[in-house]
Amino acid sequence: MVTGGAGFIGSHLTRRLLDAGHEVLVVDNFYSGTRSNIEDLHGHPRFELLRHDVTFPLYVEVDEIYHLACPASPVFYQRDPVQTTKTCVHGSINVLGLAKRTGAKVLLASTSEVYGDPAVHPQEESYWGNVNPIGIRSCYDEGKRCAETLFFDYHRQHGLRIKVARIFNTYGPYMAPDDGRVVSNFVVQALTGKALTIYGDGSQTRSFCYVDDLVDGLVRLMDSADDVTGPINLGNPGEFTMLELAERVTELVGGGEFRREPLPPDDPVRRQPDISQARDVLGWEPKVALAEGLDRTVQYFRGRLDVP
Ligand code: NAD
Ligand code: UDP
Ligand code: UDP
């Protein structure tokens, strides 16, 4: 079962699992994902789609759960912040209850946002983070922190087999063009001849992981030994300022006009994963460099937006 399987990462993961021979049940309420992301899978003999909001109970028989359901872009998760917290907390309780009843292994797509605006750099899993509990990002940050708490308490209290992945900024084909995240924004803006919107002075950093690499890490984590619970960072350590990213995109696509916009409150100043654990425990590290991943992403959006 893949909750959030109609979203950006979930649609890639679903294809990967089908290719590996699994039966896949996608559960999604289309809050930030779309049917079109998985349109090509309809009719596949091992694929099933259920429209369902994970904040409500769900009774199905499964043996592995990838729990990805949750809007991930600030624009989407801040549009209905109460629903975001409910999705993180009630959604995780229902998925954990389902795993408890069925004995399924369950993986949480957590996030580097649990580190907040980090005082430790790069971020390693032992760092507890620096999160504002009452800001506009809190519905997501604290929601995911509580989801992690629930996963570890179901593990300790009920012996559930859990896996917690802390995912760092991931990008690639099937991001929604209006998703609001920086890579999709810059690529869509450049392709449609608009100025690239730089929030603040553009000196804040992020580390961008291509989606194929990330999915590979999620599958390795799910397949790891039962004593590997995480939390484990999955991301690409290559760190870039938003100005550098904007320059990379315009080198690929053309254009080059930038427009400054205010920096949103609580926007983390820097972010870079320490992936020593993923290397040691999962034998995983990203392979796709930013230039190559951006190129593939640009190709995808060219087709999707029908621009030359
Ligand atoms: P996305 O918004 O494209 O996908 C999320 C999917 O979950 C969507 O299809 C959405 O409709 C679905 N969903 C949301 N609320 C739901 C609910 N209540 N019930 C059922 N379905 C629901 O985002 P994504 O980038 O694919 O992220 C997937 C997961 O990975 C999320 O949990 C996110 O927090 C996590 N993550 C992503 C990134 C990233 O950079 N992409 C980074 C860190 C963590
Ligand atoms: N739940 C679910 N599917 C199941 C089993 C449980 O959605 O197959 C939900 C159920 O509604 C409950 C939640 O998961 O509210 C937590 O289940 P758990 O067994 O941990 O708690 P309890 O039922 O004892 O409150
Ligand atoms: N950002 C930007 N222009 C945009 C969208 C985002 O400069 O059009 C910045 C944003 O302020 C943040 C970084 O890019 O510093 C990454 O933003 P995103 O929403 O992609 O991810 P997150 O902040 O959740 O890591």
Short mmCIF file of C-alpha atoms and ligand atoms in Angstrom, two decimals:
data_model
loop_
_atom_site.label_atom_id
_atom_site.label_comp_id
_atom_site.label_asym_id
_atom_site.label_seq_id
_atom_site.Cartn_x
_atom_site.Cartn_y
_atom_site.Cartn_z
CA MET A 1 0.00 0.00 0.00
CA VAL A 2 1.28 3.46 -0.90
CA THR A 3 -0.60 6.30 0.81
CA GLY A 4 -0.13 9.50 -1.19
CA GLY A 5 0.62 7.37 -4.26
CA ALA A 6 -0.95 9.91 -6.63
CA GLY A 7 1.56 12.55 -5.54
CA PHE A 8 4.98 13.40 -6.88
CA ILE A 9 7.19 10.87 -5.03
CA GLY A 10 4.37 8.35 -4.56
CA SER A 11 3.73 8.02 -8.30
CA HIS A 12 7.42 7.18 -8.92
CA LEU A 13 7.47 4.75 -5.99
CA THR A 14 4.31 3.02 -7.23
CA ARG A 15 5.85 2.46 -10.67
CA ARG A 16 9.04 1.13 -9.07
CA LEU A 17 7.08 -1.35 -6.91
CA LEU A 18 4.96 -2.54 -9.84
CA ASP A 19 8.14 -3.03 -11.91
CA ALA A 20 9.54 -5.16 -9.07
CA GLY A 21 6.48 -7.44 -9.28
CA HIS A 22 4.48 -6.21 -6.26
CA GLU A 23 0.74 -5.69 -6.07
CA VAL A 24 0.19 -2.03 -5.23
CA LEU A 25 -2.81 -0.36 -3.64
CA VAL A 26 -2.62 3.44 -3.90
CA VAL A 27 -4.63 5.35 -1.30
CA ASP A 28 -4.99 9.07 -2.00
CA ASN A 29 -7.58 11.84 -1.57
CA PHE A 30 -6.06 13.98 -4.37
CA TYR A 31 -5.47 16.92 -2.00
CA SER A 32 -2.15 17.78 -3.67
CA GLY A 33 -1.75 14.84 -6.09
CA THR A 34 -3.71 14.01 -9.21
CA ARG A 35 -5.10 11.02 -11.05
CA SER A 36 -3.11 12.12 -14.09
CA ASN A 37 0.17 11.29 -12.26
CA ILE A 38 -0.79 7.59 -12.36
CA GLU A 39 -3.08 7.60 -15.39
CA ASP A 40 -0.78 5.24 -17.29
CA LEU A 41 -1.22 2.58 -14.57
CA HIS A 42 -4.97 2.08 -14.98
CA GLY A 43 -5.56 -1.36 -16.38
CA HIS A 44 -2.30 -2.68 -14.91
CA PRO A 45 -3.25 -6.09 -13.46
CA ARG A 46 -1.44 -5.53 -10.15
CA PHE A 47 -2.50 -1.88 -9.60
CA GLU A 48 -5.47 -0.61 -7.57
CA LEU A 49 -6.50 2.95 -6.68
CA LEU A 50 -8.66 3.94 -3.70
CA ARG A 51 -9.86 7.49 -3.17
CA HIS A 52 -9.67 7.88 0.60
CA ASP A 53 -8.61 10.45 3.19
CA VAL A 54 -6.19 8.80 5.64
CA THR A 55 -7.54 10.87 8.53
CA PHE A 56 -10.43 8.34 8.48
CA PRO A 57 -10.00 4.67 9.38
CA LEU A 58 -9.26 2.21 6.60
CA TYR A 59 -9.63 -1.57 6.71
CA VAL A 60 -7.66 -3.36 3.97
CA GLU A 61 -5.31 -6.35 3.97
CA VAL A 62 -1.71 -5.41 3.10
CA ASP A 63 1.78 -6.50 4.15
CA GLU A 64 3.88 -3.38 3.49
CA ILE A 65 2.84 0.24 3.89
CA TYR A 66 4.69 3.24 2.49
CA HIS A 67 3.00 6.14 4.30
CA LEU A 68 3.55 9.21 2.12
CA ALA A 69 0.12 10.87 2.31
CA CYS A 70 0.67 14.52 3.26
CA PRO A 71 1.02 17.70 1.23
CA ALA A 72 4.74 18.53 1.02
CA SER A 73 5.00 21.99 -0.50
CA PRO A 74 4.62 25.00 1.81
CA VAL A 75 1.93 26.46 -0.48
CA PHE A 76 -0.19 23.30 -0.19
CA TYR A 77 0.42 22.45 3.45
CA GLN A 78 -0.29 26.03 4.54
CA ARG A 79 -3.53 26.26 2.52
CA ASP A 80 -5.40 24.19 5.13
CA PRO A 81 -3.01 23.90 8.08
CA VAL A 82 -5.49 22.17 10.40
CA GLN A 83 -6.04 19.46 7.78
CA THR A 84 -2.24 19.15 7.44
CA THR A 85 -1.83 18.41 11.15
CA LYS A 86 -4.78 16.01 11.03
CA THR A 87 -3.22 14.23 8.06
CA CYS A 88 0.12 13.89 9.88
CA VAL A 89 -1.33 12.83 13.23
CA HIS A 90 -4.73 11.12 12.65
CA GLY A 91 -3.45 9.76 9.34
CA SER A 92 -0.44 8.15 11.04
CA ILE A 93 -2.59 6.73 13.87
CA ASN A 94 -4.90 5.05 11.34
CA VAL A 95 -2.02 3.70 9.27
CA LEU A 96 -0.30 2.42 12.43
CA GLY A 97 -3.56 0.85 13.64
CA LEU A 98 -3.83 -0.88 10.27
CA ALA A 99 -0.23 -2.09 10.52
CA LYS A 100 -0.86 -3.33 14.05
CA ARG A 101 -3.91 -5.35 12.99
CA THR A 102 -2.34 -6.79 9.81
CA GLY A 103 1.27 -7.14 11.03
CA ALA A 104 2.41 -5.07 8.05
CA LYS A 105 5.80 -3.35 7.95
CA VAL A 106 5.26 0.42 7.82
CA LEU A 107 7.49 3.21 6.52
CA LEU A 108 6.96 6.91 7.29
CA ALA A 109 7.97 9.59 4.79
CA SER A 110 9.23 12.09 7.36
CA THR A 111 11.18 15.19 6.47
CA SER A 112 14.26 17.30 7.04
CA GLU A 113 11.75 19.89 8.33
CA VAL A 114 11.90 18.08 11.69
CA TYR A 115 15.29 19.84 12.05
CA GLY A 116 13.57 23.25 11.58
CA ASP A 117 16.01 26.11 11.04
CA PRO A 118 18.99 23.97 12.01
CA ALA A 119 21.67 25.11 14.43
CA VAL A 120 23.76 22.07 13.45
CA HIS A 121 25.14 21.77 9.93
CA PRO A 122 25.08 19.40 8.10
CA GLN A 123 22.14 17.72 9.85
CA GLU A 124 22.72 14.29 11.34
CA GLU A 125 19.92 12.10 12.70
CA SER A 126 20.95 12.63 16.33
CA TYR A 127 20.18 16.38 16.08
CA TRP A 128 16.83 17.18 17.76
CA GLY A 129 16.11 20.25 15.70
CA ASN A 130 15.10 23.88 16.10
CA VAL A 131 11.41 24.15 15.28
CA ASN A 132 8.95 26.97 15.97
CA PRO A 133 5.87 25.24 17.46
CA ILE A 134 3.42 28.05 16.56
CA GLY A 135 4.57 29.38 13.18
CA ILE A 136 3.11 28.97 9.70
CA ARG A 137 5.33 25.95 8.97
CA SER A 138 4.48 24.24 12.28
CA CYS A 139 1.44 22.33 10.99
CA TYR A 140 3.85 20.38 8.83
CA ASP A 141 7.02 20.40 10.97
CA GLU A 142 5.32 19.55 14.27
CA GLY A 143 2.85 17.26 12.48
CA LYS A 144 5.73 15.18 11.12
CA ARG A 145 7.55 15.28 14.47
CA CYS A 146 4.41 13.91 16.14
CA ALA A 147 4.09 11.29 13.37
CA GLU A 148 7.66 10.16 14.18
CA THR A 149 6.72 9.98 17.89
CA LEU A 150 3.71 7.81 17.05
CA PHE A 151 5.80 5.49 14.89
CA PHE A 152 8.35 4.98 17.67
CA ASP A 153 5.67 4.51 20.35
CA TYR A 154 3.81 1.91 18.25
CA HIS A 155 7.19 0.22 17.77
CA ARG A 156 8.05 0.23 21.50
CA GLN A 157 4.54 -0.40 22.82
CA HIS A 158 3.14 -2.80 20.21
CA GLY A 159 6.27 -4.22 18.55
CA LEU A 160 5.44 -2.83 15.09
CA ARG A 161 8.09 -3.11 12.40
CA ILE A 162 8.71 0.56 11.51
CA LYS A 163 10.98 2.50 9.16
CA VAL A 164 11.32 6.29 9.39
CA ALA A 165 12.92 8.16 6.47
CA ARG A 166 13.82 11.83 6.84
CA ILE A 167 13.58 13.04 3.26
CA PHE A 168 15.47 16.16 2.14
CA ASN A 169 14.31 18.36 -0.79
CA THR A 170 13.48 16.06 -3.69
CA TYR A 171 12.63 17.10 -7.25
CA GLY A 172 11.89 15.65 -10.68
CA PRO A 173 9.14 14.83 -13.17
CA TYR A 174 5.53 14.70 -11.90
CA MET A 175 5.93 17.64 -9.53
CA ALA A 176 2.81 19.76 -9.96
CA PRO A 177 3.54 22.90 -12.03
CA ASP A 178 1.65 25.01 -9.44
CA ASP A 179 3.15 23.19 -6.50
CA GLY A 180 5.08 26.28 -5.33
CA ARG A 181 8.33 24.48 -4.53
CA VAL A 182 11.49 26.11 -5.74
CA VAL A 183 12.59 23.68 -8.48
CA SER A 184 9.16 23.45 -10.15
CA ASN A 185 8.65 27.22 -9.78
CA PHE A 186 12.01 28.11 -11.37
CA VAL A 187 11.70 25.58 -14.21
CA VAL A 188 8.10 26.56 -15.06
CA GLN A 189 8.95 30.28 -14.83
CA ALA A 190 11.99 29.90 -17.09
CA LEU A 191 10.08 27.81 -19.64
CA THR A 192 7.18 30.28 -19.81
CA GLY A 193 9.38 33.38 -20.11
CA LYS A 194 8.64 34.73 -16.64
CA ALA A 195 11.09 36.18 -14.12
CA LEU A 196 12.35 33.65 -11.54
CA THR A 197 11.03 34.49 -8.07
CA ILE A 198 13.87 34.64 -5.53
CA TYR A 199 12.58 34.78 -1.96
CA GLY A 200 14.78 36.96 0.27
CA ASP A 201 18.33 37.54 -0.95
CA GLY A 202 18.62 34.00 -2.36
CA SER A 203 21.55 33.10 -0.09
CA GLN A 204 19.56 30.40 1.78
CA THR A 205 20.67 26.87 0.86
CA ARG A 206 18.99 23.55 0.11
CA SER A 207 20.36 20.18 -1.05
CA PHE A 208 18.41 18.66 -3.93
CA CYS A 209 17.90 14.94 -4.48
CA TYR A 210 16.64 13.54 -7.79
CA VAL A 211 13.48 11.48 -7.31
CA ASP A 212 14.85 8.19 -8.75
CA ASP A 213 17.64 8.21 -6.16
CA LEU A 214 15.19 8.96 -3.36
CA VAL A 215 12.83 6.14 -4.36
CA ASP A 216 15.78 3.76 -4.44
CA GLY A 217 16.58 4.80 -0.84
CA LEU A 218 12.97 4.30 0.31
CA VAL A 219 12.83 0.78 -1.16
CA ARG A 220 16.20 -0.13 0.38
CA LEU A 221 14.98 1.12 3.75
CA MET A 222 11.76 -0.91 3.51
CA ASP A 223 13.77 -4.02 2.55
CA SER A 224 16.34 -3.56 5.35
CA ALA A 225 16.55 -5.81 8.41
CA ASP A 226 13.81 -5.41 11.04
CA ASP A 227 16.19 -3.81 13.54
CA VAL A 228 16.76 -0.90 11.12
CA THR A 229 14.06 1.55 12.20
CA GLY A 230 15.75 4.85 11.37
CA PRO A 231 15.21 7.74 11.54
CA ILE A 232 17.54 7.85 8.59
CA ASN A 233 18.34 10.84 6.35
CA LEU A 234 17.74 10.39 2.62
CA GLY A 235 18.93 13.24 0.44
CA ASN A 236 21.70 14.51 -1.77
CA PRO A 237 24.47 16.31 0.15
CA GLY A 238 25.17 18.69 -2.79
CA GLU A 239 24.26 22.08 -1.27
CA PHE A 240 23.27 25.14 -3.35
CA THR A 241 22.03 28.66 -2.66
CA MET A 242 18.71 29.56 -4.31
CA LEU A 243 20.60 32.08 -6.47
CA GLU A 244 22.90 29.28 -7.68
CA LEU A 245 19.87 27.12 -8.43
CA ALA A 246 18.25 29.95 -10.38
CA GLU A 247 21.45 30.37 -12.41
CA ARG A 248 21.61 26.61 -13.15
CA VAL A 249 18.02 26.65 -14.39
CA THR A 250 18.51 29.68 -16.63
CA GLU A 251 21.72 28.17 -18.06
CA LEU A 252 19.62 25.17 -19.14
CA VAL A 253 16.47 26.93 -20.29
CA GLY A 254 17.47 30.50 -21.12
CA GLY A 255 15.96 33.69 -19.75
CA GLY A 256 17.71 35.09 -16.72
CA GLU A 257 15.45 37.70 -15.21
CA PHE A 258 15.08 37.39 -11.46
CA ARG A 259 12.45 39.04 -9.27
CA ARG A 260 12.96 39.45 -5.52
CA GLU A 261 10.06 38.54 -3.22
CA PRO A 262 9.91 38.61 0.57
CA LEU A 263 11.37 35.63 2.42
CA PRO A 264 8.49 33.69 4.08
CA PRO A 265 8.62 33.54 7.91
CA ASP A 266 10.67 30.70 9.47
CA ASP A 267 12.25 29.78 6.11
CA PRO A 268 15.31 27.68 7.10
CA VAL A 269 18.61 29.42 6.31
CA ARG A 270 20.50 26.29 5.32
CA ARG A 271 19.99 22.58 4.93
CA GLN A 272 22.26 19.69 4.04
CA PRO A 273 21.92 16.02 4.97
CA ASP A 274 24.61 13.98 6.64
CA ILE A 275 23.99 10.64 4.89
CA SER A 276 26.66 8.54 6.66
CA GLN A 277 23.95 6.29 8.14
CA ALA A 278 22.26 5.69 4.77
CA ARG A 279 25.66 4.86 3.28
CA ASP A 280 26.64 2.49 6.11
CA VAL A 281 23.31 0.82 6.86
CA LEU A 282 21.57 0.81 3.46
CA GLY A 283 24.58 0.98 1.14
CA TRP A 284 22.77 3.92 -0.46
CA GLU A 285 23.93 7.21 -1.89
CA PRO A 286 22.49 9.43 -4.62
CA LYS A 287 23.86 9.01 -8.14
CA VAL A 288 22.15 11.73 -10.18
CA ALA A 289 23.92 15.11 -10.14
CA LEU A 290 21.90 18.34 -10.10
CA ALA A 291 22.72 19.18 -13.74
CA GLU A 292 21.42 15.85 -15.00
CA GLY A 293 18.36 15.80 -12.75
CA LEU A 294 17.44 19.37 -13.71
CA ASP A 295 17.81 18.48 -17.37
CA ARG A 296 15.36 15.56 -17.01
CA THR A 297 12.97 17.79 -15.05
CA VAL A 298 13.09 20.49 -17.72
CA GLN A 299 12.32 17.87 -20.43
CA TYR A 300 9.30 16.72 -18.44
CA PHE A 301 7.89 20.23 -17.96
CA ARG A 302 8.49 21.09 -21.63
CA GLY A 303 6.18 18.20 -22.54
CA ARG A 304 3.67 18.88 -19.81
CA LEU A 305 3.38 22.62 -20.55
CA ASP A 306 3.69 22.03 -24.29
CA VAL A 307 6.42 24.67 -24.75
CA PRO A 308 9.37 24.33 -27.19
P1 NAD B 1 2.83 15.53 -2.93
O1 NAD B 1 2.02 16.64 -2.36
O2 NAD B 1 3.08 15.54 -4.38
O3 NAD B 1 2.18 14.11 -2.55
C1 NAD B 1 1.45 13.89 -1.39
C2 NAD B 1 0.25 13.02 -1.74
O4 NAD B 1 -0.51 12.77 -0.55
C3 NAD B 1 -0.70 13.70 -2.73
O5 NAD B 1 -1.06 12.83 -3.75
C4 NAD B 1 -1.91 14.05 -1.86
O6 NAD B 1 -3.12 14.12 -2.59
C5 NAD B 1 -1.88 12.95 -0.83
N1 NAD B 1 -2.58 13.31 0.42
C6 NAD B 1 -2.45 14.46 1.14
N2 NAD B 1 -3.24 14.40 2.22
C7 NAD B 1 -3.89 13.21 2.18
C8 NAD B 1 -4.86 12.58 3.01
N3 NAD B 1 -5.33 13.18 4.12
N4 NAD B 1 -5.32 11.36 2.66
C9 NAD B 1 -4.87 10.74 1.55
N5 NAD B 1 -3.95 11.28 0.72
C10 NAD B 1 -3.47 12.51 1.04
O7 NAD B 1 4.20 15.50 -2.12
P2 NAD B 1 5.52 14.64 -2.33
O8 NAD B 1 6.61 15.58 -2.62
O9 NAD B 1 5.27 13.51 -3.23
O10 NAD B 1 5.74 14.11 -0.84
C11 NAD B 1 5.39 12.79 -0.46
C12 NAD B 1 5.77 12.58 0.99
O11 NAD B 1 7.18 12.76 1.15
C13 NAD B 1 5.08 13.53 1.96
O12 NAD B 1 4.72 12.82 3.13
C14 NAD B 1 6.15 14.55 2.27
O13 NAD B 1 5.97 15.10 3.54
C15 NAD B 1 7.41 13.72 2.17
N6 NAD B 1 8.56 14.57 1.83
C16 NAD B 1 8.73 15.07 0.57
C17 NAD B 1 9.82 15.91 0.31
C18 NAD B 1 10.08 16.47 -1.06
O14 NAD B 1 11.04 17.23 -1.21
N7 NAD B 1 9.35 16.15 -2.09
C19 NAD B 1 10.72 16.23 1.33
C20 NAD B 1 10.49 15.73 2.60
C21 NAD B 1 9.42 14.89 2.84
N1 UDP B 2 -7.53 1.38 12.26
C1 UDP B 2 -7.70 1.41 10.88
N2 UDP B 2 -7.57 0.22 10.21
C2 UDP B 2 -7.31 -0.96 10.83
C3 UDP B 2 -7.11 -0.96 12.22
C4 UDP B 2 -7.23 0.24 12.91
O1 UDP B 2 -7.94 2.43 10.28
O2 UDP B 2 -7.20 -1.97 10.12
C5 UDP B 2 -7.63 2.65 12.98
C6 UDP B 2 -8.68 2.62 14.06
O3 UDP B 2 -9.75 3.42 13.63
C7 UDP B 2 -8.02 3.23 15.27
C8 UDP B 2 -6.58 3.55 14.82
O4 UDP B 2 -6.38 2.87 13.61
O5 UDP B 2 -8.61 4.47 15.58
C9 UDP B 2 -5.57 3.11 15.83
O6 UDP B 2 -5.71 1.70 16.02
P1 UDP B 2 -5.25 1.04 17.38
O7 UDP B 2 -5.58 -0.41 17.29
O8 UDP B 2 -3.86 1.39 17.67
O9 UDP B 2 -6.10 1.80 18.47
P2 UDP B 2 -7.52 1.56 19.12
O10 UDP B 2 -8.40 0.93 18.07
O11 UDP B 2 -7.23 0.66 20.24
O12 UDP B 2 -7.93 2.93 19.48
N1 UDP B 3 12.03 29.69 -2.90
C1 UDP B 3 12.36 30.72 -3.77
N2 UDP B 3 11.54 30.96 -4.84
C2 UDP B 3 10.43 30.22 -5.09
C3 UDP B 3 10.10 29.15 -4.20
C4 UDP B 3 10.93 28.93 -3.11
O1 UDP B 3 13.36 31.42 -3.60
O2 UDP B 3 9.74 30.50 -6.09
C5 UDP B 3 12.93 29.39 -1.77
C6 UDP B 3 12.26 29.23 -0.41
O3 UDP B 3 12.15 30.48 0.23
C7 UDP B 3 13.20 28.28 0.30
C8 UDP B 3 13.78 27.43 -0.82
O4 UDP B 3 13.52 28.14 -2.04
O5 UDP B 3 14.25 29.00 0.89
C9 UDP B 3 13.15 26.04 -0.90
O6 UDP B 3 11.76 26.20 -0.93
P1 UDP B 3 10.76 24.98 -1.14
O7 UDP B 3 9.38 25.50 -0.91
O8 UDP B 3 11.05 24.30 -2.42
O9 UDP B 3 11.16 23.93 -0.01
P2 UDP B 3 11.39 24.04 1.58
O10 UDP B 3 11.45 25.48 2.00
O11 UDP B 3 10.23 23.33 2.17
O12 UDP B 3 12.68 23.36 1.78
#
